[in-house]
Coordinates of C-alpha atoms in Angstrom, one line a residue:
Chain A
M4 CA 0.0 0.0 0.0
Q5 CA 3.0 2.3 -0.2
H6 CA 1.6 4.2 -3.1
Y7 CA -1.0 5.8 -0.8
E8 CA 1.7 6.8 1.7
K9 CA 4.0 9.8 1.9
D10 CA 6.9 10.1 4.3
G11 CA 5.7 7.0 6.3
R12 CA 2.2 8.4 6.8
L13 CA -1.1 7.9 5.0
Q14 CA -1.5 10.4 2.2
H15 CA -4.9 9.0 1.0
V16 CA -7.5 6.8 2.8
M17 CA -8.6 4.4 0.0
L18 CA -8.7 0.8 1.2
S19 CA -9.2 -0.9 4.6
H20 CA -5.9 -2.8 3.7
Q21 CA -4.1 0.3 4.7
F22 CA -5.0 -0.1 8.4
S23 CA -2.9 -2.5 10.5
I24 CA -4.0 -3.5 14.0
K25 CA -1.3 -1.1 15.4
L26 CA -2.7 1.9 13.5
M27 CA -6.3 1.0 14.4
E28 CA -5.4 0.8 18.1
E29 CA -3.8 4.3 17.8
L30 CA -6.9 5.7 16.2
F31 CA -9.2 4.1 18.8
D32 CA -7.1 5.7 21.5
I33 CA -7.4 9.1 19.8
A34 CA -11.2 8.6 19.3
D35 CA -11.6 7.8 23.0
H36 CA -9.8 11.0 23.9
V37 CA -11.8 13.1 21.5
K38 CA -15.0 11.6 22.8
G39 CA -14.1 12.8 26.3
M40 CA -13.2 16.3 25.0
T41 CA -16.5 16.8 23.2
R42 CA -18.3 16.7 26.6
K43 CA -16.8 20.0 27.7
P44 CA -17.1 23.4 26.0
N45 CA -13.3 24.1 26.3
G46 CA -12.5 20.7 24.9
I47 CA -14.8 21.4 21.9
E48 CA -13.1 24.8 21.4
F49 CA -9.7 23.2 21.5
L50 CA -10.7 20.6 18.9
K51 CA -12.1 23.4 16.7
S52 CA -8.7 25.1 16.7
L53 CA -6.9 22.1 15.4
L54 CA -7.6 22.4 11.6
S55 CA -9.2 25.8 11.4
H56 CA -6.7 26.8 8.7
K57 CA -7.8 23.9 6.4
K58 CA -10.7 23.4 4.0
A59 CA -12.4 20.2 3.0
M60 CA -14.4 19.4 -0.1
L61 CA -17.3 17.0 0.3
Y62 CA -17.5 15.5 -3.2
F63 CA -20.7 13.5 -3.0
T64 CA -21.7 12.6 -6.5
Q65 CA -23.4 9.5 -4.9
P66 CA -25.8 10.9 -2.4
S67 CA -26.1 9.7 1.2
T68 CA -27.4 12.0 3.9
R69 CA -26.0 9.9 6.8
T70 CA -22.5 9.6 5.4
F71 CA -22.5 13.2 4.3
L72 CA -23.6 14.6 7.7
S73 CA -21.2 12.4 9.6
F74 CA -18.2 13.7 7.5
L75 CA -19.6 17.3 7.6
T76 CA -19.9 17.4 11.4
A77 CA -16.5 15.6 11.7
C78 CA -14.9 18.5 9.7
Q79 CA -16.8 21.1 11.8
M80 CA -15.5 19.4 15.0
V81 CA -11.9 20.0 14.0
G82 CA -12.7 23.5 12.7
M83 CA -12.4 22.9 9.0
D84 CA -14.4 25.0 6.5
T85 CA -16.3 22.8 4.0
G86 CA -17.7 23.0 0.5
E87 CA -20.1 20.6 -1.0
V88 CA -20.1 19.3 -4.5
R89 CA -23.1 17.2 -5.8
D90 CA -22.9 18.0 -9.5
P91 CA -19.7 16.7 -11.1
S92 CA -19.8 19.2 -14.0
L93 CA -17.6 22.3 -13.8
S94 CA -20.2 24.6 -15.2
S95 CA -23.6 24.6 -16.7
E96 CA -22.4 26.6 -19.7
Y97 CA -19.8 24.5 -21.4
K98 CA -20.2 20.8 -22.3
G99 CA -17.6 18.2 -23.0
E100 CA -15.5 18.4 -19.8
S101 CA -14.4 15.2 -18.1
Q102 CA -15.3 14.5 -14.5
E103 CA -11.6 14.2 -13.8
D104 CA -11.1 17.9 -15.0
G105 CA -13.8 19.0 -12.6
V106 CA -12.2 17.3 -9.6
R107 CA -8.7 18.6 -10.5
V108 CA -10.0 22.2 -10.7
F109 CA -12.1 22.0 -7.6
S110 CA -9.2 20.4 -5.7
S111 CA -7.2 23.6 -6.1
Y112 CA -9.6 25.3 -3.6
F113 CA -9.3 22.7 -0.9
D114 CA -6.8 20.9 1.4
L115 CA -8.7 17.6 1.6
I116 CA -11.2 15.8 -0.5
I117 CA -13.8 13.4 0.9
M118 CA -15.2 11.5 -2.1
R119 CA -18.2 9.3 -2.6
D120 CA -18.9 8.2 -6.1
P121 CA -20.8 5.3 -7.6
K122 CA -18.1 4.3 -10.1
P123 CA -15.8 1.5 -8.9
G124 CA -12.2 2.6 -8.7
F125 CA -12.9 6.3 -9.5
C126 CA -11.6 7.4 -6.1
E127 CA -8.3 5.5 -6.5
Y128 CA -8.0 6.8 -10.1
M129 CA -8.3 10.5 -8.9
A130 CA -5.8 9.9 -6.1
Y131 CA -3.3 8.6 -8.7
L132 CA -4.1 11.6 -11.1
L133 CA -3.7 14.2 -8.3
D134 CA -0.4 12.6 -7.1
N135 CA 1.0 13.2 -10.6
T136 CA 0.1 16.9 -10.6
G137 CA 2.2 19.6 -8.8
R138 CA -0.3 19.8 -6.0
S139 CA -1.5 16.4 -4.6
V140 CA -4.5 16.7 -2.2
P141 CA -5.3 13.9 0.2
I142 CA -8.5 11.9 -0.7
M143 CA -10.6 10.1 1.8
N144 CA -12.8 7.4 0.2
G145 CA -16.3 7.8 1.6
G146 CA -17.8 5.0 -0.4
S147 CA -16.5 3.9 -3.8
G148 CA -18.6 1.8 -6.2
K149 CA -19.3 -1.6 -4.8
D150 CA -15.7 -2.2 -3.7
Q151 CA -14.8 -0.4 -0.4
H152 CA -16.0 1.8 2.4
P153 CA -13.0 2.0 4.7
T154 CA -14.1 4.7 7.1
Q155 CA -17.4 3.0 7.8
A156 CA -15.4 -0.2 8.4
L157 CA -13.2 1.7 10.9
L158 CA -16.3 2.8 12.7
D159 CA -17.5 -0.8 12.9
L160 CA -14.2 -1.9 14.3
Y161 CA -14.3 0.9 16.8
T162 CA -17.8 -0.2 17.9
M163 CA -16.4 -3.7 18.4
H164 CA -13.4 -2.3 20.3
R165 CA -15.7 -0.4 22.7
S166 CA -18.2 -3.3 23.1
F167 CA -15.5 -5.8 24.0
Q168 CA -13.0 -3.6 25.9
H169 CA -13.9 -5.2 29.2
K170 CA -14.5 -8.6 27.6
G171 CA -11.0 -9.4 26.3
G172 CA -11.0 -7.2 23.1
I173 CA -11.8 -8.0 19.5
S174 CA -9.7 -11.2 19.2
K175 CA -10.9 -14.8 20.0
K176 CA -14.6 -14.1 19.1
R177 CA -17.2 -15.3 16.6
Y178 CA -18.9 -12.7 14.4
A179 CA -21.9 -12.9 12.2
F180 CA -22.5 -10.6 9.2
V181 CA -26.2 -10.5 8.3
G182 CA -27.8 -8.7 5.3
D183 CA -27.4 -8.0 1.6
L184 CA -23.7 -8.9 1.7
L185 CA -23.1 -9.0 -2.0
R186 CA -23.6 -5.3 -2.4
G187 CA -22.3 -4.5 1.0
R188 CA -19.0 -2.6 0.5
A189 CA -18.9 -1.6 4.2
V190 CA -19.1 -5.3 5.2
R191 CA -16.3 -6.2 2.8
S192 CA -14.1 -3.5 4.2
S193 CA -14.9 -4.5 7.8
V194 CA -14.1 -8.2 7.1
M195 CA -10.6 -7.1 5.8
L196 CA -10.0 -5.3 9.1
L197 CA -11.4 -7.9 11.4
S198 CA -9.5 -10.8 9.7
Q199 CA -6.2 -9.3 11.0
Y200 CA -7.2 -10.2 14.6
K201 CA -6.2 -13.5 16.1
D202 CA -8.6 -16.4 16.4
V203 CA -11.6 -14.6 14.8
E204 CA -14.4 -16.7 13.3
M205 CA -16.8 -15.1 10.8
D206 CA -20.2 -16.3 9.6
F207 CA -22.1 -14.8 6.7
V208 CA -25.8 -14.8 6.4
A209 CA -27.3 -13.5 3.2
P210 CA -30.2 -14.1 0.8
S211 CA -29.1 -16.4 -2.0
Chain B
M16 CA -47.6 22.2 27.9
Q17 CA -45.4 20.5 30.5
H18 CA -44.4 17.7 28.2
Y19 CA -42.3 20.1 26.1
E20 CA -40.5 21.4 29.2
K21 CA -37.5 20.2 31.2
D22 CA -36.4 21.5 34.6
G23 CA -38.8 24.5 34.2
R24 CA -37.4 25.6 30.8
L25 CA -38.6 25.0 27.3
Q26 CA -37.1 21.8 25.9
H27 CA -38.8 22.0 22.5
V28 CA -40.5 24.9 20.7
M29 CA -43.6 23.3 19.2
L30 CA -46.7 25.5 19.7
S31 CA -47.4 29.1 20.3
H32 CA -49.3 28.0 23.4
Q33 CA -46.0 27.6 25.1
F34 CA -45.3 31.4 25.2
S35 CA -46.9 33.4 28.0
I36 CA -46.8 37.2 27.9
K37 CA -44.1 37.1 30.6
L38 CA -41.9 34.8 28.5
M39 CA -42.5 36.9 25.4
E40 CA -41.6 40.1 27.1
E41 CA -38.3 38.5 28.3
L42 CA -37.6 37.4 24.7
F43 CA -38.4 40.9 23.3
D44 CA -35.9 42.4 25.8
I45 CA -33.2 40.0 24.7
A46 CA -34.0 40.7 21.1
D47 CA -33.7 44.4 21.7
H48 CA -30.2 43.9 23.3
V49 CA -29.0 41.5 20.5
K50 CA -30.2 44.1 17.9
G51 CA -28.0 46.7 19.5
M52 CA -25.0 44.3 19.7
T53 CA -25.1 43.4 16.0
R54 CA -24.3 47.0 15.1
K55 CA -20.7 46.7 16.5
P56 CA -18.0 44.3 15.4
N57 CA -17.1 43.4 19.0
G58 CA -20.8 42.8 19.8
I59 CA -21.0 40.5 16.8
E60 CA -17.9 38.6 17.9
F61 CA -19.4 38.2 21.5
L62 CA -22.6 36.8 20.1
K63 CA -20.7 34.4 17.9
S64 CA -18.9 33.0 21.0
L65 CA -22.1 32.1 22.8
L66 CA -23.0 28.8 21.1
S67 CA -19.8 28.1 19.1
H68 CA -19.6 24.6 20.8
K69 CA -23.1 23.6 19.5
K70 CA -24.3 22.3 16.2
A71 CA -27.8 22.7 14.6
M72 CA -29.5 20.6 11.9
L73 CA -31.7 22.4 9.6
Y74 CA -34.2 19.7 8.6
F75 CA -36.2 21.3 5.8
T76 CA -38.1 18.6 4.1
Q77 CA -40.6 21.3 3.2
P78 CA -38.6 23.9 1.4
S79 CA -38.8 27.7 2.1
T80 CA -35.8 29.9 1.2
R81 CA -36.9 32.7 3.5
T82 CA -37.5 30.6 6.6
F83 CA -34.3 28.6 5.9
L84 CA -32.1 31.6 5.5
S85 CA -33.5 33.3 8.6
F86 CA -32.8 30.2 10.8
L87 CA -29.4 29.7 9.1
T88 CA -28.2 33.2 9.7
A89 CA -29.6 33.1 13.3
C90 CA -27.5 30.0 14.0
Q91 CA -24.5 31.8 12.5
M92 CA -25.0 34.8 14.6
V93 CA -24.6 32.8 17.8
G94 CA -21.7 30.8 16.3
M95 CA -23.4 27.5 15.7
D96 CA -22.2 25.1 13.0
T97 CA -25.0 24.0 10.8
G98 CA -25.9 21.0 8.6
E99 CA -28.8 21.0 6.1
V100 CA -31.1 18.1 5.3
R101 CA -33.6 18.3 2.4
D102 CA -33.9 14.6 1.6
P103 CA -35.5 12.6 4.4
S104 CA -33.9 9.3 3.4
L105 CA -30.9 8.0 5.2
S106 CA -29.1 6.7 2.1
S107 CA -29.6 6.2 -1.6
E108 CA -28.6 2.6 -1.3
Y109 CA -31.0 0.9 1.0
K110 CA -34.8 1.2 0.8
G111 CA -37.5 0.7 3.3
E112 CA -36.3 3.0 6.1
S113 CA -38.8 5.2 7.9
Q114 CA -38.4 8.9 8.0
E115 CA -38.4 8.6 11.8
D116 CA -35.3 6.4 11.6
G117 CA -33.6 9.0 9.5
V118 CA -34.3 11.9 12.0
R119 CA -33.2 9.7 14.9
V120 CA -29.8 8.8 13.3
F121 CA -29.2 12.4 12.1
S122 CA -30.1 13.8 15.5
S123 CA -27.0 12.0 17.0
Y124 CA -24.7 14.4 15.1
F125 CA -26.4 17.6 16.3
D126 CA -27.4 19.5 19.5
L127 CA -30.5 21.1 18.1
I128 CA -33.0 20.3 15.3
I129 CA -34.9 23.0 13.4
M130 CA -37.6 21.2 11.6
R131 CA -40.0 22.2 8.7
D132 CA -42.1 19.4 7.4
P133 CA -45.3 19.3 5.4
K134 CA -47.0 16.6 7.5
P135 CA -49.2 17.8 10.3
G136 CA -48.0 16.7 13.7
F137 CA -44.7 15.2 12.5
C138 CA -42.6 17.6 14.4
E139 CA -44.4 16.9 17.7
Y140 CA -44.2 13.2 17.0
M141 CA -40.4 13.3 16.6
A142 CA -40.1 15.4 19.8
Y143 CA -42.0 12.7 21.6
L144 CA -39.9 9.9 20.0
L145 CA -36.6 11.6 20.8
D146 CA -37.6 12.3 24.4
N147 CA -38.0 8.5 24.8
T148 CA -34.5 7.7 23.6
G149 CA -31.4 8.1 25.7
R150 CA -30.5 11.3 24.0
S151 CA -33.3 13.9 23.6
V152 CA -32.4 16.7 21.2
P153 CA -34.4 20.0 21.3
I154 CA -36.6 20.5 18.3
M155 CA -37.7 23.9 17.0
N156 CA -40.8 23.8 14.9
G157 CA -40.1 25.9 11.8
G158 CA -43.5 25.3 10.2
S159 CA -45.5 22.1 10.7
G160 CA -48.2 21.0 8.3
K161 CA -51.1 23.5 8.3
D162 CA -51.2 23.7 12.1
Q163 CA -48.5 25.9 13.6
H164 CA -45.6 28.2 12.9
P165 CA -44.7 29.5 16.4
T166 CA -41.4 31.3 15.6
Q167 CA -43.0 33.2 12.8
A168 CA -45.7 34.2 15.2
L169 CA -43.1 35.4 17.8
L170 CA -41.6 37.6 15.1
D171 CA -45.0 39.0 14.3
L172 CA -45.6 39.8 18.0
Y173 CA -42.1 41.3 18.3
T174 CA -43.0 43.6 15.3
M175 CA -46.2 44.7 17.1
H176 CA -44.1 45.2 20.3
R177 CA -41.7 47.5 18.5
S178 CA -44.4 49.3 16.5
F179 CA -46.4 50.1 19.6
Q180 CA -43.7 50.6 22.2
H181 CA -44.3 54.3 22.4
K182 CA -48.0 53.9 21.8
G183 CA -49.1 52.0 24.9
G184 CA -47.9 48.5 23.9
I185 CA -49.8 45.6 22.3
S186 CA -52.9 45.7 24.6
K187 CA -56.1 47.7 24.0
K188 CA -55.8 47.7 20.2
R189 CA -57.8 46.4 17.2
Y190 CA -56.0 44.2 14.7
A191 CA -57.0 43.0 11.2
F192 CA -55.7 39.8 9.7
V193 CA -55.9 39.8 5.9
G194 CA -55.1 37.0 3.4
D195 CA -55.6 33.3 2.8
L196 CA -56.2 32.7 6.5
L197 CA -57.5 29.1 6.2
R198 CA -54.1 27.9 5.1
G199 CA -52.2 30.5 7.2
R200 CA -50.5 28.5 10.0
A201 CA -48.4 31.6 11.0
V202 CA -51.6 33.6 11.4
R203 CA -53.2 30.9 13.6
S204 CA -50.1 30.9 15.8
S205 CA -50.0 34.7 16.0
V206 CA -53.7 34.8 17.0
M207 CA -53.0 32.5 19.9
L208 CA -50.2 34.7 21.2
L209 CA -52.1 38.0 20.6
S210 CA -55.3 36.7 22.4
Q211 CA -53.4 36.6 25.7
Y212 CA -53.2 40.4 25.7
K213 CA -55.9 42.5 27.4
D214 CA -58.6 44.2 25.5
V215 CA -57.5 43.1 22.1
E216 CA -60.0 43.0 19.2
M217 CA -59.3 41.0 16.1
D218 CA -60.9 41.1 12.6
F219 CA -60.4 38.5 9.9
V220 CA -60.6 39.3 6.3
A221 CA -60.3 36.3 3.9
P222 CA -61.7 35.0 0.6
S223 CA -64.7 32.8 1.2
Chain C
M13 CA -19.5 54.5 -13.4
Q14 CA -20.3 56.8 -10.4
H15 CA -23.7 55.1 -9.8
Y16 CA -21.9 52.0 -8.5
E17 CA -19.7 54.0 -6.2
K18 CA -20.2 55.4 -2.7
D19 CA -17.8 57.9 -1.0
G20 CA -15.2 57.4 -3.7
R21 CA -15.1 53.6 -3.3
L22 CA -16.8 50.8 -5.2
Q23 CA -20.2 50.0 -3.7
H24 CA -21.1 47.3 -6.3
V25 CA -18.9 45.2 -8.6
M26 CA -20.9 45.1 -11.8
L27 CA -18.9 45.8 -14.9
S28 CA -15.2 45.5 -15.8
H29 CA -15.4 49.2 -16.9
Q30 CA -15.2 50.0 -13.1
F31 CA -11.6 48.8 -12.9
S32 CA -8.9 51.2 -14.0
I33 CA -5.2 50.1 -14.4
K34 CA -4.4 51.9 -11.1
L35 CA -7.2 50.0 -9.2
M36 CA -6.2 46.7 -10.8
E37 CA -2.5 47.1 -9.8
E38 CA -3.6 47.8 -6.2
L39 CA -5.7 44.6 -6.2
F40 CA -2.8 42.6 -7.7
D41 CA -0.5 43.8 -4.9
I42 CA -3.1 42.8 -2.3
A43 CA -3.6 39.4 -4.0
D44 CA 0.2 38.8 -4.0
H45 CA 0.3 39.6 -0.2
V46 CA -2.7 37.3 0.5
K47 CA -1.1 34.5 -1.5
G48 CA 1.9 34.7 0.7
M49 CA -0.1 34.8 3.9
T50 CA -2.2 31.7 3.0
R51 CA 1.0 29.6 3.2
K52 CA 1.3 30.0 7.0
P53 CA -1.3 29.0 9.6
N54 CA -1.0 32.3 11.4
G55 CA -1.4 34.2 8.1
I56 CA -4.6 32.1 7.4
E57 CA -5.9 32.9 10.9
F58 CA -5.3 36.6 10.5
L59 CA -7.2 36.6 7.1
K60 CA -10.1 34.7 8.7
S61 CA -10.4 37.5 11.4
L62 CA -10.8 40.2 8.8
L63 CA -14.5 39.9 7.9
S64 CA -15.7 37.4 10.6
H65 CA -18.4 39.8 11.5
K66 CA -19.9 39.8 8.0
K67 CA -22.2 37.5 6.1
A68 CA -22.4 36.8 2.4
M69 CA -25.3 35.4 0.3
L70 CA -24.3 33.3 -2.7
Y71 CA -27.3 33.9 -4.9
F72 CA -26.7 31.4 -7.7
T73 CA -29.8 31.0 -9.7
Q74 CA -27.6 30.1 -12.6
P75 CA -25.5 27.1 -11.4
S76 CA -21.8 26.8 -11.8
T77 CA -19.8 24.6 -9.5
R78 CA -16.5 26.2 -10.3
T79 CA -17.6 29.8 -9.8
F80 CA -19.6 28.9 -6.7
L81 CA -16.7 27.1 -5.0
S82 CA -14.3 29.9 -5.8
F83 CA -16.5 32.5 -4.2
L84 CA -17.4 30.2 -1.3
T85 CA -13.8 29.5 -0.4
A86 CA -12.9 33.2 -0.9
C87 CA -15.6 34.1 1.7
Q88 CA -14.3 31.4 4.0
M89 CA -10.7 32.7 3.7
V90 CA -11.7 36.1 5.1
G91 CA -13.9 34.5 7.7
M92 CA -17.4 35.4 6.3
D93 CA -20.4 33.2 7.1
T94 CA -22.2 32.2 3.9
G95 CA -25.7 31.2 2.8
E96 CA -26.6 29.7 -0.5
V97 CA -29.7 30.5 -2.6
R98 CA -30.4 28.4 -5.7
D99 CA -34.2 28.7 -5.8
P100 CA -35.3 32.3 -6.5
S101 CA -38.7 31.9 -4.9
L102 CA -39.3 33.1 -1.3
S103 CA -41.4 30.2 -0.3
S104 CA -43.0 27.0 -1.6
E105 CA -46.3 28.0 -0.1
Y106 CA -47.3 31.3 -1.8
K107 CA -47.3 32.0 -5.5
G108 CA -47.1 35.2 -7.4
E109 CA -44.0 36.8 -5.7
S110 CA -41.5 38.5 -8.0
Q111 CA -37.8 37.5 -8.0
E112 CA -37.0 41.1 -7.0
D113 CA -39.1 40.7 -3.8
G114 CA -37.1 37.5 -3.0
V115 CA -33.7 39.2 -3.3
R116 CA -34.9 42.2 -1.3
V117 CA -36.1 40.0 1.6
F118 CA -33.0 37.7 1.5
S119 CA -30.7 40.7 1.4
S120 CA -31.9 41.8 4.8
Y121 CA -30.1 38.8 6.3
F122 CA -26.7 39.5 4.7
D123 CA -24.0 42.2 4.3
L124 CA -23.0 41.2 0.7
I125 CA -24.6 39.5 -2.2
I126 CA -22.7 37.5 -4.8
M127 CA -25.1 37.1 -7.7
R128 CA -25.1 34.8 -10.7
D129 CA -28.2 34.9 -12.8
P130 CA -29.0 34.0 -16.4
K131 CA -31.0 37.1 -17.2
P132 CA -29.0 39.9 -18.8
G133 CA -29.1 43.1 -16.6
F134 CA -30.8 41.5 -13.6
C135 CA -27.8 42.0 -11.4
E136 CA -27.6 45.7 -12.3
Y137 CA -31.3 46.1 -11.9
M138 CA -31.2 44.6 -8.3
A139 CA -28.2 46.9 -7.4
Y140 CA -30.4 49.9 -8.5
L141 CA -33.4 48.7 -6.6
L142 CA -31.5 48.0 -3.4
D143 CA -29.7 51.4 -3.6
N144 CA -33.2 53.0 -3.4
T145 CA -34.3 51.1 -0.3
G146 CA -33.2 52.2 3.2
R147 CA -30.5 49.4 3.3
S148 CA -28.3 49.0 0.2
V149 CA -26.3 45.8 0.2
P150 CA -23.2 45.6 -2.1
I151 CA -23.7 43.2 -5.0
M152 CA -20.8 41.4 -6.8
N153 CA -21.7 40.3 -10.3
G154 CA -20.6 36.6 -10.5
G155 CA -21.8 36.2 -14.1
S156 CA -24.8 38.1 -15.6
G157 CA -26.6 36.9 -18.7
K158 CA -24.4 37.0 -21.7
D159 CA -23.0 40.5 -20.9
Q160 CA -20.4 40.5 -18.2
H161 CA -18.3 38.4 -15.8
P162 CA -16.0 41.0 -14.2
T163 CA -14.4 38.9 -11.4
Q164 CA -13.4 36.2 -13.9
A165 CA -11.9 38.9 -16.0
L166 CA -9.9 40.3 -13.0
L167 CA -8.6 36.8 -12.4
D168 CA -7.5 36.5 -16.1
L169 CA -5.7 39.9 -15.9
Y170 CA -4.0 38.8 -12.6
T171 CA -2.8 35.6 -14.4
M172 CA -1.3 37.8 -17.2
H173 CA 0.2 40.1 -14.5
R174 CA 2.0 37.1 -12.8
S175 CA 3.0 35.5 -16.1
F176 CA 4.6 38.7 -17.4
Q177 CA 5.9 40.2 -14.2
H178 CA 9.5 39.5 -15.2
K179 CA 8.8 40.0 -18.8
G180 CA 7.9 43.7 -18.9
G181 CA 4.3 43.4 -17.7
I182 CA 1.0 43.3 -19.5
S183 CA 1.7 46.1 -22.0
K184 CA 3.2 45.9 -25.4
K185 CA 2.1 42.3 -26.1
R186 CA 0.0 40.4 -28.6
Y187 CA -2.9 38.3 -27.1
A188 CA -5.1 35.7 -28.8
F189 CA -8.6 34.8 -27.6
V190 CA -9.7 31.4 -28.7
G191 CA -13.1 29.7 -28.2
D192 CA -16.8 30.3 -28.4
L193 CA -16.3 34.0 -28.1
L194 CA -19.9 35.1 -29.0
R195 CA -21.3 33.6 -25.8
G196 CA -18.1 34.3 -23.8
R197 CA -19.0 36.9 -21.3
A198 CA -15.7 36.4 -19.4
V199 CA -13.8 37.1 -22.6
R200 CA -15.8 40.3 -23.2
S201 CA -15.0 41.5 -19.7
S202 CA -11.3 40.6 -20.0
V203 CA -11.0 42.5 -23.3
M204 CA -12.4 45.6 -21.7
L205 CA -9.7 45.4 -19.0
L206 CA -6.9 44.5 -21.3
S207 CA -7.7 47.3 -23.8
Q208 CA -6.7 49.9 -21.2
Y209 CA -3.0 48.8 -21.4
K210 CA -0.6 50.5 -23.8
D211 CA 0.3 48.9 -27.2
V212 CA -1.7 45.8 -26.7
E213 CA -2.8 43.8 -29.8
M214 CA -5.7 41.3 -29.7
D215 CA -6.6 38.5 -32.1
F216 CA -9.9 36.7 -31.9
V217 CA -10.3 33.1 -33.1
A218 CA -13.8 31.6 -33.0
P219 CA -16.1 29.4 -35.1
S220 CA -18.2 31.3 -37.6

């Protein structure tokens, strides 16, 4: 996964493969701390000062109110300004532009892109394209085609972490995944994360 | 109206019945003060610090640019971050969710809901539902079905208060309501507020 | 152009005719400074404090993602709160309002209007109307009908200024304009600005 890294840190969040147990445990610790800070006004003010000099584009060409609001309020919690894009075209006036051109132009106004698009691989393709311009902007995959939904998967693992923190942790347990699994990109991403833990059994229940 | 109160204060703003003359006069005093403060940059900065640790959801499944902008800019004046919901569904992917589920999930991201919905009683129903979860979020009714529009009514009364402040106040006057009154939920709410004042006469002029 | 001025300063930004070489050079200097400041967190924080007591309405009844995002992020850079209007009607409930009424009502919530509308002259008409009310609000023309797009033209001239700053400046050069020029309101505005410079030659290449 080195091509989504830069100086030993994540440059883009694309696939759940990028998250080792070590990195996840670090993120869970940070999440626990942030959770505590959001209960006090001065904690909230401190969090809002962290990234108040940065701007995020919410590029949601595949709509989802829930995912949109959770990313929007996450940006607001760390003080980022946000802009929303629902229509992939640059302009109503001129025809014949590519969606790639649109993202490239819009990216010049922002420091971070959160991208949700129905086309499989589009998110990874844009990360590759932007890396090869003079000004690469980090992209977070907020749901890409049918393939991956890594941030939803991190949230699932964090929920398991909290549920089992006084019960021996995530390892050595049996998990059932129930639902329309074939189209479930979040489930696919969660399974990839969960399979790293020791002695985990997984059962899948889905309509045939 | 005790079921919309909590510890002797309003928990939800649902109906104009909730506003006594005493409470209205308090609000008019605060509004006068705020009006003065918005004329000076340091007054504006002070107001923006008041609720900068809170977030409001503008749940506008019945569109109205005027009402939306007045609530949006009111939130901005006291420093609140805002998120807008126009589409009641949780997600474009999964079908069969109820609108109630959507509001309940979205409410977990916010500290306040401003709700405008075309269905009569929906706003009150959601207040009831959220009160019975672990995390009740205050709801302000920004226009509900054909029944009520309490904040618009408060604004009408504040206009009367200012117009008559050197002319003996709101009491002992004759008021005419003109327009399409049958569908006028704001008028209905205003009449309920106005009828509390002494020696008020009201005339209604509407097409038959 | 005195009718778009107030106390010797621009009140509205309507036409590229309003920008002399002297004013453009001042703006280019400011833009160079701002560009430098945005590279450091404390520079960004300073810029965000400049207009944090002001609110801008982005009145985009003619959609354009690129123009919208560039104005939105410009407002955010100087700390302004923003509200977006895409639907010109005041309300979904009442019919028969004029678009002028809508703008006039919405303008009361904001300190600045950035306006993009498909009707030629609408932007100038609204500036005239608001100037004749008790509370004039500055309007920036973000694209008006087929006539003008002055801020896009300023950006074009700034690009020329930077490109030629070590090559003798904008004057004494030959420029080619290529594209669908008949509908190109930005080109028309740029030509008006460029024609003020000395010894400038312009060639126009367009489909017949």
